[in-house]
Amino acid sequence: MRDRFSLAVVGAGASGLAAAISAARRGASAVLLERLPRAGRKLLATGGGRCNLLNEALSASAFTSTDPSLVGSVLGRFGPAEIRSLFEGLGLRLQADVSGRVYPVTNQAASVLRVLELETARLKVTIKTGFEVDGIASEAGRFIVRARDGREVEASAVVLAGGGLSYPALGSNGSCLELAAAFGHRVVAPVPSAVPLCVKDRMCHLLQGQRMRVRVEGQIDGRPAGSAEGEFLFTRYGISGTAVLDVSEGLSVALNREGRRDVAVVVDFLPFMTAEEASGEFLRRSAAGWAPGELVTGLLPEKFARVLARGIPAPGRPPVDNKDAQGTRGLAAALKAWKFPVQGTRGWNEAEFTAGGVDASEVRIGTLESRLRPGLYLAGEVLDVQGGRGGFNLGWAWASGFVAGLGG
């Protein structure tokens, strides 16, 4: 016997929970269909377990999409103020850091999930776990959602909120993209985003584990493709750190979706001084009798200095002679623009987000209802909408889920 509801939400992550709460608050009977044994499992891992649930600068300009106007229409209905009000109304006290990243004062993602669970219970939202959706059919104008184990749910409307492909160990498998495609939606090929990069360079091997604060620029076919300043981490496989993650989306698209091969990250290891200032400082030190391997002492980590002392050249440059003006200029130029050719990404297991998804132009502005199938709504990472790190993507999940639930 089928259970009947007004709304069936596929996926009980951030956007799915928001959709179910939104629908139930307006009196609709809602069911959450979750493949895993518990709702919100991926939410528990966000922000390093602290749950960076929002950014105060949340706005349409912080996102890229196949339809940028869609983001503005959603945030116009349910923006950062409404998201804060939602959680504070559930009893969750929030705090923001200097970068505008909003966290619960408990610094625990479990607190965020718990207040959502309590609200779904209060609203009598049904949660069916272990429900792996096998397909969605139409019957007499209603949706029939079928699970692999034979269970069925009937609903007047459906929200696809199953997320993208990042962190598959936490439940993401991209199945909602397949469900959307079955209704005729175009899916922009998903690729890993906010992901470490694979680089074949001796520096990475020799300096693995070394962290630095740098400025980076992504390059595709020799042209700039995003820049960021922040932490940089050498790893055994290449490069990571917040600065690298922040420029990785465009590079991942170029490598994995477009098949480009001339992809690189150019690193400024001395962001606090110009090339002229660095060259002058190196020349003064050299004139004072400093050994070539000591010219960067006090400017760069000692481990980095020791590697430079071994004569490791920058890619495309011969080893520099640091004893004269030409040599110090060469050293400064190398440290201000060290080029790492990128061979690939670390894939879905290490990607924070998914870039790509259902073409955003195929859902209606302001409601997120499918233009192809009335009663079908899409939310969160299922849509081709990407924001930066720091609470933007989770902010989109809450906003899009809540708006989808208003219509579903």
Coordinates of N, CA and C in Angstrom, one line a residue, residues 68-158:
P68 N 22.2 33.1 -14.0 CA 22.5 33.9 -12.7 C 21.3 34.6 -12.1
S69 N 20.3 34.9 -13.0 CA 19.1 35.6 -12.4 C 18.3 34.7 -11.5
L70 N 18.4 33.4 -11.7 CA 17.7 32.5 -10.8 C 18.1 32.7 -9.4
V71 N 19.4 32.8 -9.1 CA 19.9 32.9 -7.8 C 19.3 34.1 -7.1
G72 N 19.4 35.3 -7.8 CA 18.8 36.5 -7.2 C 17.3 36.4 -6.9
S73 N 16.6 35.7 -7.7 CA 15.2 35.5 -7.5 C 14.9 34.7 -6.2
V74 N 15.7 33.7 -6.0 CA 15.6 32.8 -4.8 C 16.0 33.6 -3.5
L75 N 17.1 34.3 -3.6 CA 17.6 35.0 -2.4 C 16.7 36.2 -2.1
G76 N 16.0 36.7 -3.1 CA 15.1 37.8 -2.9 C 13.9 37.3 -2.1
R77 N 13.6 36.0 -2.1 CA 12.5 35.5 -1.3 C 13.0 34.9 0.0
F78 N 14.2 34.4 0.0 CA 14.7 33.8 1.3 C 16.2 34.0 1.3
G79 N 16.6 35.1 1.8 CA 18.0 35.5 1.8 C 18.6 35.3 3.1
P80 N 19.8 35.9 3.3 CA 20.6 35.7 4.6 C 19.8 36.1 5.8
A81 N 19.0 37.1 5.8 CA 18.3 37.5 7.0 C 17.2 36.5 7.3
E82 N 16.5 36.0 6.3 CA 15.5 34.9 6.5 C 16.1 33.6 7.0
I83 N 17.3 33.3 6.5 CA 18.0 32.1 6.9 C 18.4 32.2 8.4
R84 N 18.9 33.3 8.8 CA 19.3 33.5 10.2 C 18.0 33.5 11.1
S85 N 17.0 34.1 10.6 CA 15.7 34.1 11.4 C 15.2 32.7 11.6
L86 N 15.3 31.9 10.5 CA 14.9 30.5 10.6 C 15.6 29.7 11.7
F87 N 16.9 29.8 11.7 CA 17.6 29.0 12.7 C 17.5 29.6 14.1
E88 N 17.5 30.9 14.2 CA 17.3 31.5 15.5 C 15.9 31.2 16.1
G89 N 15.0 31.1 15.2 CA 13.6 30.8 15.6 C 13.5 29.3 16.1
L90 N 14.5 28.5 15.7 CA 14.5 27.1 16.1 C 15.4 27.0 17.4
G91 N 15.9 28.1 17.9 CA 16.6 28.1 19.2 C 18.1 28.0 19.0
L92 N 18.6 28.1 17.7 CA 20.1 28.0 17.5 C 20.7 29.4 17.5
R93 N 21.6 29.6 18.5 CA 22.3 30.9 18.6 C 23.4 30.9 17.6
L94 N 23.6 32.0 16.8 CA 24.6 32.1 15.8 C 25.6 33.1 16.1
Q95 N 26.8 32.9 15.5 CA 27.9 33.9 15.6 C 28.6 34.0 14.2
A96 N 29.2 35.2 13.9 CA 29.9 35.4 12.7 C 31.3 35.7 12.9
D97 N 32.2 35.3 12.1 CA 33.6 35.6 12.3 C 33.9 36.9 11.4
V98 N 35.2 37.3 11.4 CA 35.5 38.6 10.7 C 35.3 38.5 9.2
S99 N 35.3 37.2 8.6 CA 35.0 37.0 7.2 C 33.6 36.9 6.9
G100 N 32.7 37.0 7.9 CA 31.3 36.9 7.6 C 30.7 35.5 7.6
R101 N 31.6 34.5 7.9 CA 31.1 33.1 8.0 C 30.3 32.9 9.3
V102 N 29.2 32.4 9.1 CA 28.2 32.2 10.3 C 28.3 30.8 10.8
Y103 N 28.4 30.6 12.1 CA 28.5 29.3 12.7 C 27.5 29.3 13.9
P104 N 27.1 28.1 14.4 CA 26.4 28.0 15.7 C 27.4 28.4 16.8
V105 N 26.9 29.0 17.9 CA 27.8 29.3 19.0 C 28.4 28.1 19.6
T106 N 27.8 26.9 19.4 CA 28.3 25.7 20.0 C 29.5 25.2 19.2
N107 N 29.7 25.7 17.9 CA 30.7 25.2 17.0 C 30.5 23.8 16.7
Q108 N 29.3 23.3 16.7 CA 29.0 21.9 16.4 C 27.9 21.8 15.4
A109 N 28.3 21.1 14.3 CA 27.3 20.8 13.3 C 26.1 20.0 13.8
A110 N 26.4 19.2 14.8 CA 25.3 18.4 15.4 C 24.2 19.3 16.0
S111 N 24.5 20.5 16.4 CA 23.5 21.4 17.0 C 22.6 21.8 15.9
V112 N 23.1 22.1 14.7 CA 22.3 22.5 13.5 C 21.4 21.4 13.1
L113 N 21.9 20.2 13.0 CA 21.1 19.1 12.6 C 20.0 18.8 13.6
R114 N 20.3 18.9 14.9 CA 19.3 18.6 15.9 C 18.2 19.5 15.9
V115 N 18.4 20.8 15.8 CA 17.2 21.7 15.8 C 16.4 21.5 14.5
L116 N 17.0 21.1 13.4 CA 16.2 20.7 12.3 C 15.4 19.5 12.5
E117 N 16.0 18.5 13.1 CA 15.3 17.2 13.4 C 14.1 17.5 14.4
L118 N 14.3 18.4 15.3 CA 13.2 18.7 16.3 C 12.1 19.4 15.5
E119 N 12.4 20.3 14.6 CA 11.4 21.0 13.9 C 10.6 20.0 12.9
T120 N 11.3 19.1 12.3 CA 10.6 18.2 11.4 C 9.6 17.3 12.3
A121 N 10.1 16.9 13.5 CA 9.2 16.1 14.3 C 8.0 16.9 14.8
R122 N 8.2 18.2 15.1 CA 7.1 19.1 15.6 C 6.1 19.2 14.4
L123 N 6.6 19.3 13.2 CA 5.7 19.5 12.1 C 5.1 18.2 11.5
K124 N 5.5 17.1 12.1 CA 5.1 15.8 11.7 C 5.5 15.4 10.3
V125 N 6.7 15.8 9.9 CA 7.3 15.4 8.7 C 7.7 14.0 8.8
T126 N 7.3 13.2 7.8 CA 7.7 11.8 7.8 C 9.1 11.6 7.2
I127 N 9.9 10.8 7.8 CA 11.3 10.6 7.3 C 11.4 9.1 7.0
K128 N 11.6 8.8 5.8 CA 11.9 7.4 5.4 C 13.4 7.2 5.1
T129 N 14.1 6.5 5.9 CA 15.5 6.3 5.7 C 15.7 4.9 4.9
G130 N 16.9 4.7 4.4 CA 17.1 3.5 3.6 C 16.3 3.5 2.4
F131 N 15.8 4.6 1.9 CA 14.9 4.7 0.8 C 15.7 5.2 -0.4
E132 N 16.2 4.2 -1.2 CA 17.0 4.6 -2.4 C 16.1 4.6 -3.6
V133 N 15.9 5.8 -4.1 CA 14.9 6.0 -5.2 C 15.4 5.4 -6.4
D134 N 14.6 4.6 -7.0 CA 14.9 3.9 -8.3 C 14.3 4.5 -9.5
G135 N 13.3 5.3 -9.3 CA 12.6 6.0 -10.4 C 11.4 6.8 -9.9
I136 N 11.0 7.7 -10.7 CA 9.8 8.5 -10.4 C 8.8 8.4 -11.7
A137 N 7.6 7.9 -11.5 CA 6.7 7.8 -12.5 C 5.5 8.8 -12.3
S138 N 4.7 8.9 -13.3 CA 3.5 9.8 -13.2 C 2.2 8.9 -13.3
E139 N 1.2 9.1 -12.5 CA 0.0 8.4 -12.6 C -1.1 9.3 -12.2
A140 N -2.1 9.5 -13.1 CA -3.2 10.3 -12.8 C -2.9 11.7 -12.3
G141 N -1.8 12.3 -12.9 CA -1.4 13.6 -12.5 C -0.5 13.7 -11.3
R142 N -0.3 12.6 -10.6 CA 0.5 12.6 -9.4 C 1.8 11.8 -9.6
F143 N 2.8 12.0 -8.7 CA 4.1 11.3 -8.8 C 4.1 10.1 -8.0
I144 N 4.7 9.0 -8.5 CA 4.9 7.8 -7.8 C 6.4 7.6 -7.7
V145 N 6.9 7.7 -6.5 CA 8.4 7.6 -6.2 C 8.6 6.2 -5.7
R146 N 9.4 5.4 -6.5 CA 9.7 4.0 -6.2 C 11.1 3.8 -5.6
A147 N 11.2 3.0 -4.6 CA 12.5 2.7 -4.0 C 13.0 1.3 -4.6
R148 N 14.3 1.1 -4.5 CA 14.8 -0.2 -5.0 C 14.3 -1.4 -4.2
D149 N 13.9 -1.2 -3.0 CA 13.4 -2.3 -2.2 C 11.9 -2.5 -2.4
G150 N 11.3 -1.8 -3.3 CA 9.9 -2.0 -3.7 C 8.9 -1.1 -3.0
R151 N 9.3 -0.3 -2.0 CA 8.4 0.6 -1.4 C 8.0 1.7 -2.4
E152 N 6.9 2.3 -2.2 CA 6.4 3.4 -3.1 C 5.8 4.5 -2.2
V153 N 5.9 5.7 -2.7 CA 5.3 6.9 -2.1 C 4.6 7.7 -3.2
E154 N 3.4 8.1 -2.9 CA 2.7 8.9 -3.9 C 2.6 10.4 -3.4
A155 N 2.8 11.3 -4.3 CA 2.8 12.7 -3.9 C 2.3 13.6 -5.1
S156 N 1.7 14.8 -4.7 CA 1.3 15.7 -5.7 C 2.5 16.5 -6.3
A157 N 3.6 16.6 -5.5 CA 4.7 17.3 -6.0 C 6.0 16.7 -5.4
V158 N 7.1 16.9 -6.1 CA 8.4 16.3 -5.7 C 9.5 17.3 -5.8

